[in-house]
Coordinates of C-alpha atoms and ligand atoms in Angstrom, one line a residue:
X1 CA 13.7 13.0 81.7
X2 CA 16.0 14.4 79.0
X3 CA 19.8 14.4 79.8
X4 CA 22.9 15.2 78.0
X5 CA 24.3 12.2 77.7
X6 CA 21.5 10.1 76.4
X7 CA 20.9 13.2 73.7
X8 CA 25.4 12.6 72.6
X9 CA 25.5 9.5 73.0
X10 CA 28.2 9.8 74.8
X11 CA 28.7 6.9 76.3
X12 CA 28.5 5.1 72.8
X13 CA 31.0 7.2 71.3
X14 CA 33.4 6.9 73.9
X15 CA 33.8 3.2 73.1
X16 CA 34.4 3.2 69.6
X17 CA 37.8 4.4 69.9
X18 CA 39.1 0.5 70.2
X19 CA 40.7 0.3 66.8
X20 CA 40.3 -3.1 65.1
X21 CA 39.6 -4.7 68.2
X22 CA 37.5 -2.8 70.0
X23 CA 39.9 -2.8 73.2
X24 CA 41.2 0.5 73.8
X25 CA 43.4 -0.9 76.6
X26 CA 45.9 -1.9 74.8
X27 CA 46.5 1.1 72.6
X28 CA 48.9 3.3 73.3
X29 CA 47.9 7.6 73.5
X30 CA 49.0 8.0 70.0
X31 CA 47.2 5.1 68.3
X32 CA 43.8 7.0 70.3
X33 CA 44.6 10.6 69.4
X34 CA 45.6 9.1 65.5
X35 CA 41.9 7.2 65.7
X36 CA 40.0 9.7 67.2
X37 CA 42.0 12.7 65.1
X38 CA 40.1 10.6 62.1
X39 CA 37.0 10.2 64.0
X40 CA 36.3 13.8 64.2
X41 CA 37.5 14.2 60.3
X42 CA 34.6 11.9 59.4
X43 CA 32.5 13.8 61.3
X44 CA 33.2 17.4 60.0
X45 CA 33.0 15.6 56.2
X46 CA 29.5 14.2 57.6
X47 CA 28.1 17.6 58.1
X48 CA 30.0 19.0 54.8
X49 CA 27.7 16.0 52.7
X50 CA 24.8 17.7 54.5
X51 CA 25.0 21.8 53.6
X52 CA 26.8 20.4 49.8
X53 CA 23.6 17.9 49.2
X54 CA 21.5 21.3 50.7
X55 CA 23.5 23.1 48.2
X56 CA 22.8 20.9 45.3
X57 CA 19.3 20.1 46.0
X58 CA 18.2 24.0 45.8
X59 CA 20.3 24.1 43.0
X60 CA 18.9 21.3 41.6
X61 CA 15.3 22.7 40.7
X62 CA 14.6 24.8 37.8
X63 CA 13.9 27.7 37.8
X64 CA 15.8 27.9 40.9
X65 CA 14.3 30.5 43.4
X66 CA 15.5 33.2 43.7
X67 CA 14.4 33.6 47.3
X68 CA 16.5 30.2 47.7
X69 CA 20.2 32.0 47.5
X70 CA 20.8 33.7 50.4
X71 CA 20.1 29.8 51.8
X72 CA 22.4 27.9 49.3
X73 CA 24.5 31.3 50.6
X74 CA 24.5 29.8 54.5
X75 CA 25.0 26.0 53.1
X76 CA 28.5 27.2 51.8
X77 CA 29.3 29.5 53.8
X78 CA 28.9 26.3 56.6
X79 CA 31.1 24.2 54.2
X80 CA 34.1 26.7 54.5
X81 CA 34.1 27.4 57.7
X82 CA 34.5 23.6 58.7
X83 CA 37.1 23.1 56.4
X84 CA 38.4 25.8 57.8
X85 CA 38.3 24.5 61.7
X86 CA 39.6 20.6 60.2
X87 CA 42.6 21.8 57.9
X88 CA 44.4 23.2 61.5
X89 CA 43.4 19.8 63.3
X90 CA 46.3 18.0 61.0
X91 CA 48.5 19.9 63.9
X92 CA 46.7 17.2 66.7
X93 CA 48.1 14.3 64.0
X94 CA 51.8 15.9 64.1
X95 CA 52.0 16.0 67.6
X96 CA 52.6 11.7 66.5
X97 CA 56.8 11.5 65.7
X98 CA 57.8 9.5 62.6
X99 CA 59.0 6.5 65.1
X100 CA 55.8 6.7 67.9
X101 CA 53.7 6.1 64.5
X102 CA 56.1 3.3 63.5
X103 CA 55.2 1.4 66.2
X104 CA 51.6 0.5 65.1
X105 CA 51.8 1.4 61.3
X106 CA 52.5 -1.8 60.1
X107 CA 49.3 -3.0 61.2
X108 CA 47.7 -1.2 59.6
X109 CA 48.6 -2.3 56.4
X110 CA 46.6 -2.1 53.4
X111 CA 44.2 0.7 55.6
X112 CA 44.3 3.8 54.0
X113 CA 42.6 7.2 54.5
X114 CA 42.5 6.3 50.5
X115 CA 39.1 4.4 51.8
X116 CA 37.6 7.1 53.7
X117 CA 34.2 6.4 51.8
X118 CA 32.7 10.0 52.7
X119 CA 35.5 12.2 51.8
X120 CA 34.5 10.3 48.3
X121 CA 31.1 11.1 48.6
X122 CA 32.6 14.9 48.5
X123 CA 34.6 14.5 45.5
X124 CA 31.1 12.8 43.6
X125 CA 28.7 15.2 45.3
X126 CA 31.5 18.4 44.5
X127 CA 31.6 16.5 40.5
X128 CA 35.3 15.4 40.7
X129 CA 35.4 13.9 37.1
X130 CA 37.1 10.2 37.0
X131 CA 38.9 11.6 34.5
X132 CA 40.9 13.2 36.5
X133 CA 42.0 10.9 39.4
X134 CA 45.1 9.9 39.4
X135 CA 44.9 5.6 39.9
X136 CA 46.3 4.8 43.6
X137 CA 49.4 1.8 44.1
X138 CA 47.2 -1.4 43.9
X139 CA 43.7 -0.5 42.7
X140 CA 42.7 -0.5 39.7
X141 CA 40.3 2.6 40.8
X142 CA 39.1 4.4 43.9
X143 CA 36.0 2.0 43.5
X144 CA 38.1 -1.3 43.8
X145 CA 40.1 0.6 47.0
X146 CA 36.5 0.9 48.8
X147 CA 36.1 -3.4 48.4
X148 CA 37.7 -5.9 51.0
X149 CA 40.9 -7.4 51.2
X150 CA 38.5 -10.2 49.5
X151 CA 37.6 -8.9 46.8
X152 CA 33.9 -8.6 49.2
X153 CA 32.1 -5.2 48.9
X154 CA 32.0 -3.3 52.4
X155 CA 30.1 -0.8 53.6
X156 CA 32.0 2.1 52.4
X157 CA 31.6 0.7 48.5
X158 CA 28.2 0.7 49.0
X159 CA 28.1 4.0 50.9
X160 CA 30.3 5.8 47.7
X161 CA 27.7 3.5 45.0
X162 CA 24.7 5.1 46.7
X163 CA 25.7 8.7 46.4
X164 CA 27.5 8.3 42.6
X165 CA 23.4 7.6 42.0
X166 CA 22.1 10.2 44.5
X167 CA 21.3 12.8 41.4
X168 CA 23.9 14.9 39.8
X169 CA 26.9 17.1 41.5
X170 CA 26.2 20.3 42.7
X171 CA 28.9 21.6 39.0
X172 CA 26.2 20.4 36.7
X173 CA 23.3 21.7 38.3
X174 CA 25.4 24.8 39.2
X175 CA 26.0 25.0 35.2
X176 CA 22.5 24.4 33.8
X177 CA 21.3 27.2 35.8
X178 CA 24.5 29.9 35.1
X179 CA 23.4 29.0 32.0
X180 CA 20.2 30.2 32.3
X181 CA 21.2 33.6 33.0
X182 CA 19.4 36.5 31.6
X183 CA 22.2 38.6 30.5
X184 CA 21.7 42.0 29.6
X185 CA 18.4 40.7 28.5
X186 CA 16.8 37.8 27.6
X187 CA 18.6 34.1 28.7
X188 CA 19.5 33.5 25.3
X189 CA 22.4 32.2 23.5
X190 CA 22.2 35.2 21.0
X191 CA 22.5 37.8 24.0
X192 CA 25.3 35.8 25.7
X193 CA 27.8 35.8 22.7
X194 CA 26.8 38.7 22.5
X195 CA 27.9 40.6 25.7
X196 CA 30.8 38.3 25.2
X197 CA 31.8 40.1 22.3
X198 CA 30.9 43.6 23.9
X199 CA 33.0 41.8 27.0
X200 CA 36.3 41.1 24.2
X201 CA 35.7 44.8 22.8
X202 CA 36.4 46.2 26.4
X203 CA 39.6 44.3 26.3
X204 CA 40.3 45.7 23.2
X205 CA 39.8 49.2 25.5
X206 CA 42.1 48.6 27.9
X207 CA 44.6 47.5 25.7
X208 CA 44.5 50.7 24.1
X209 CA 44.5 52.7 28.1
X210 CA 47.4 50.5 29.0
X211 CA 49.8 51.2 25.5
X212 CA 49.3 54.8 25.8
X213 CA 49.9 54.8 29.2
X214 CA 53.0 53.0 29.0
X215 CA 54.2 55.3 25.8
X216 CA 53.2 58.1 28.1
X217 CA 56.0 56.6 30.9
X218 CA 58.0 57.0 28.3
X219 CA 58.8 53.0 28.8
X220 CA 61.2 51.9 25.5
X221 CA 59.5 50.4 22.2
X222 CA 60.9 47.3 22.9
X223 CA 59.1 47.1 26.2
X224 CA 56.4 48.5 24.9
X225 CA 56.3 46.1 22.2
X226 CA 56.5 43.2 24.9
X227 CA 53.5 44.5 26.5
X228 CA 51.4 44.9 23.7
X229 CA 52.2 41.1 22.8
X230 CA 51.0 40.3 26.4
X231 CA 47.8 42.1 26.5
X232 CA 47.5 40.6 22.9
X233 CA 48.5 37.0 24.7
X234 CA 45.0 38.0 27.4
X235 CA 42.9 39.6 24.7
X236 CA 43.0 35.7 23.1
X237 CA 43.0 33.5 25.8
X238 CA 39.9 35.0 26.9
X239 CA 38.4 35.4 23.4
X240 CA 38.8 31.4 23.0
X241 CA 37.9 30.8 26.6
X242 CA 34.1 32.9 25.7
X243 CA 34.0 31.3 22.7
X244 CA 35.1 27.8 24.6
X245 CA 37.3 26.9 21.6
X246 CA 39.8 25.7 24.2
X247 CA 37.7 22.3 25.4
X248 CA 38.4 19.3 23.2
X249 CA 35.4 17.2 21.7
X250 CA 32.2 19.2 22.7
X251 CA 29.7 19.3 19.9
X252 CA 28.0 22.7 18.8
X253 CA 24.8 22.0 21.7
X254 CA 27.9 21.6 23.8
X255 CA 29.8 24.3 23.1
X256 CA 27.3 26.2 22.9
X257 CA 26.2 25.7 26.7
X258 CA 29.9 26.4 28.0
X259 CA 29.6 30.1 26.2
X260 CA 25.9 30.8 28.3
X261 CA 28.1 29.2 31.5
X262 CA 31.2 31.4 31.1
X263 CA 29.5 34.6 30.0
X264 CA 27.2 34.4 33.2
X265 CA 30.1 33.8 35.4
X266 CA 31.7 36.7 33.7
X267 CA 28.3 38.9 33.5
X268 CA 28.0 38.1 37.5
X269 CA 31.0 38.8 38.4
X270 CA 31.6 42.1 36.4
X271 CA 28.0 43.4 37.5
X272 CA 27.8 42.0 40.9
X273 CA 26.7 45.4 42.4
X274 CA 23.5 45.8 40.5
X275 CA 21.3 43.9 42.9
X276 CA 19.6 41.1 41.2
X277 CA 22.6 40.0 40.7
X278 CA 24.2 40.6 44.2
X279 CA 23.4 36.6 45.7
X280 CA 24.2 35.1 42.4
X281 CA 27.7 36.5 42.6
X282 CA 27.8 35.7 46.3
X283 CA 27.0 32.2 45.8
X284 CA 29.7 31.5 43.2
X285 CA 31.9 33.4 44.9
X286 CA 31.3 31.0 47.5
X287 CA 31.8 27.8 45.5
X288 CA 35.4 29.0 44.8
X289 CA 35.8 29.6 48.7
X290 CA 34.6 25.5 48.9
X291 CA 36.7 24.5 46.4
X292 CA 40.3 27.1 47.5
X293 CA 39.3 24.6 50.8
X294 CA 39.1 21.5 50.1
X295 CA 42.9 22.2 47.9
X296 CA 43.7 23.2 51.1
X297 CA 42.9 20.4 52.8
X298 CA 44.4 18.1 50.1
X299 CA 48.3 20.3 50.7
X300 CA 47.9 20.4 54.7
X301 CA 47.8 16.5 55.2
X302 CA 49.9 16.0 52.0
X303 CA 52.5 18.8 54.8
X304 CA 51.5 16.2 57.7
X305 CA 51.9 13.3 55.6
X306 CA 55.4 14.0 55.2
X307 CA 56.1 15.1 58.5
X308 CA 54.9 12.0 59.6
X309 CA 56.2 9.2 57.3
X310 CA 58.2 11.8 55.0
X311 CA 58.3 10.0 51.1
X312 CA 57.5 6.7 52.0
X313 CA 54.9 4.5 50.3
X314 CA 51.7 4.5 51.9
X315 CA 49.5 1.9 53.4
X316 CA 46.7 2.3 50.8
X317 CA 50.0 1.1 47.8
X318 CA 49.9 4.6 46.6
X319 CA 53.2 6.7 46.4
X320 CA 52.5 8.3 49.4
X321 CA 53.3 12.2 49.6
X322 CA 54.3 12.2 45.9
X323 CA 51.3 10.9 45.0
X324 CA 49.1 13.7 47.3
X325 CA 50.8 16.2 46.1
X326 CA 49.3 15.3 42.2
X327 CA 46.0 15.2 43.3
X328 CA 46.0 18.5 45.7
X329 CA 47.6 19.9 42.2
X330 CA 45.3 18.4 39.9
X331 CA 42.0 18.0 41.2
X332 CA 40.6 20.4 39.8
X333 CA 36.5 21.1 39.9
X334 CA 34.8 24.9 39.0
X335 CA 37.5 25.4 36.1
X336 CA 35.7 27.9 35.1
X337 CA 35.1 29.8 37.8
X338 CA 38.4 29.9 38.4
X339 CA 40.2 30.7 34.4
X340 CA 37.1 34.0 34.5
X341 CA 39.8 35.8 37.5
X342 CA 41.9 36.1 34.2
X343 CA 39.9 37.8 32.2
X344 CA 37.9 39.8 34.2
X345 CA 37.7 43.9 33.6
X346 CA 38.3 46.4 35.6
X347 CA 34.9 48.5 36.1
X348 CA 35.9 51.3 33.9
X349 CA 36.2 48.9 30.6
X350 CA 33.2 46.7 31.1
X351 CA 30.9 47.0 28.3
X352 CA 27.6 49.5 29.3
X353 CA 24.3 47.5 29.9
X354 CA 21.6 47.9 27.6
X355 CA 19.1 46.3 29.7
X356 CA 20.8 47.5 33.5
X357 CA 17.6 49.1 34.4
X358 CA 16.5 44.7 34.5
X359 CA 18.9 43.7 36.9
X360 CA 17.8 46.9 39.7
X361 CA 15.6 46.1 43.1
X362 CA 12.1 46.7 41.0
X363 CA 10.3 49.5 42.8
X364 CA 6.4 49.1 42.5
X365 CA 5.3 52.7 41.8
Ligands
HEM401 C1 49.6 9.8 60.5 C2 48.6 10.0 60.1 C3 48.1 10.6 58.5 C4 49.4 9.8 57.5 C5 50.7 8.7 57.5 C6 48.5 9.8 56.4 C7 49.3 9.1 55.3 C8 48.6 9.1 53.9 C9 48.4 8.6 52.6 C10 50.6 8.1 52.2 C11 47.8 8.1 51.3 C12 47.9 8.3 50.0 C13 47.4 6.6 50.7 C14 48.2 5.1 50.6 O1 48.7 4.8 50.0 O2 47.8 4.7 51.9 C15 46.7 8.8 52.3 C16 45.7 9.3 51.8 C17 44.5 9.6 52.4 N1 44.7 9.8 54.0 FE1 45.4 9.8 55.5 N2 47.1 10.3 56.4 C18 47.4 10.3 57.4 C19 45.9 10.3 58.7 C20 45.2 10.8 57.4 C21 43.4 11.8 58.4 C22 43.6 12.3 59.6 C23 42.5 12.0 57.7 C24 41.9 12.3 57.7 C25 39.6 12.0 57.4 C26 43.2 11.5 56.1 C27 42.7 11.2 55.0 C28 43.6 10.4 53.9 C29 42.4 10.1 52.9 C30 40.7 10.8 52.5 C31 43.0 10.0 51.7 C32 42.8 9.9 50.2 C33 43.2 11.2 50.0 C34 42.9 11.1 47.6 O3 42.8 9.8 47.8 O4 43.0 12.1 47.4 N3 44.7 10.1 56.5 N4 47.3 9.2 53.7
NFK402 N1 48.0 6.0 54.3 C1 49.0 6.2 55.9 C2 48.4 4.9 56.5 C3 47.1 6.2 57.5 O1 47.3 6.9 57.6 C4 45.4 5.1 57.3 C5 45.5 3.6 57.8 C6 44.3 3.2 58.5 C7 43.3 4.1 58.4 C8 43.3 5.6 58.2 C9 44.5 6.2 57.7 N2 45.0 7.2 57.5 C10 44.8 8.3 55.8 O2 45.4 7.8 55.5 C11 49.7 5.6 55.5 O3 50.4 5.2 55.1 O4 50.6 5.5 57.1

């Protein structure tokens, strides 16, 4: 007969908290907390990976079936919810006082969360660029840290190597999809570049309005000059961004591709009320929510670490909290999605579209 314990595998699950010696009777409550919190995180990571892979596989199709965008949004919403639930778990770890943790910490060396294969898989599947990675203390690379202390391969290493070979990242398939967006007309380089030019003109119009308002509010001449200079700087940023002139080392084709991606993001964000743009915009907004939650995870982990071990060197050999704070600050994957928020225009200032009707739901006569 079917029962709970056979389906959830409760007895097997409850036998896994014995640490290196597989003997829970030898462990304090503190150490069992330490182990269980990690195991819960690894289960949340497992679910996050499944959903990210589902979303990545949807966007890997060309064309991406419009009817599937809602499914991608569902997967990404679940990833956000999983991270949102996982982040507060660090509160349980903080019931460990520094001295309690020191009772068993030395026995853990050189083990470290740096060897969490699933965290690396999440970074790889999202599309974290290896050139951004901050080297750990001892090992040359994060892959080296996944080897056993005698340098032999491990199940963790195999898992990450498998992930690295298991297809493109969510970032690369999402950007390919964005680059195929029909922007106010056909999905061509010309329509993307034409839209970008019109959008910059929208910024010019916005500035004229703001400067006129500034003059009406009788700000001093210096204030107005300062305001105008700041607005001009914003336009220059928007121009460099939309022309992809801020990226070094791109050949013409790669730069044109980046221009299409960035113009598409601006287009989706600026006209998201148009029915056929609503789901694409929802998806890119959820991708930002996913990355935001991952950054919060890194920062919350670092604050818990600081509360428990201060600024000691990590058991994995890193600078500890200093290393973790750097990863939270520097590891950014969807830069273009974040950057667009700096250059969007108020609704009245976005360019009028020539083919707006093409983005409404087609009502058959
Ligand atoms: C008392 C609890 C914890 C302490 C003191 C701690 C400390 C640290 C330190 C110092 C590092 C930097 C690498 C090193 O030198 O070891 C690190 C990395 C890491 N820890 Fe923790 N950690 C704790 C709990 C956790 C938990 C519960 C998780 C959940 C899975 C976790 C996941 C990670 C991950 C994924 C990394 C690698 C981060 C990166 O390289 O970006 N840690 N931890
Ligand atoms: N790096 C941690 C040790 C640690 O947290 C840890 C050790 C073994 C297994 C998982 C760990 N969790 C996260 O790094 C520390 O420096 O205290």
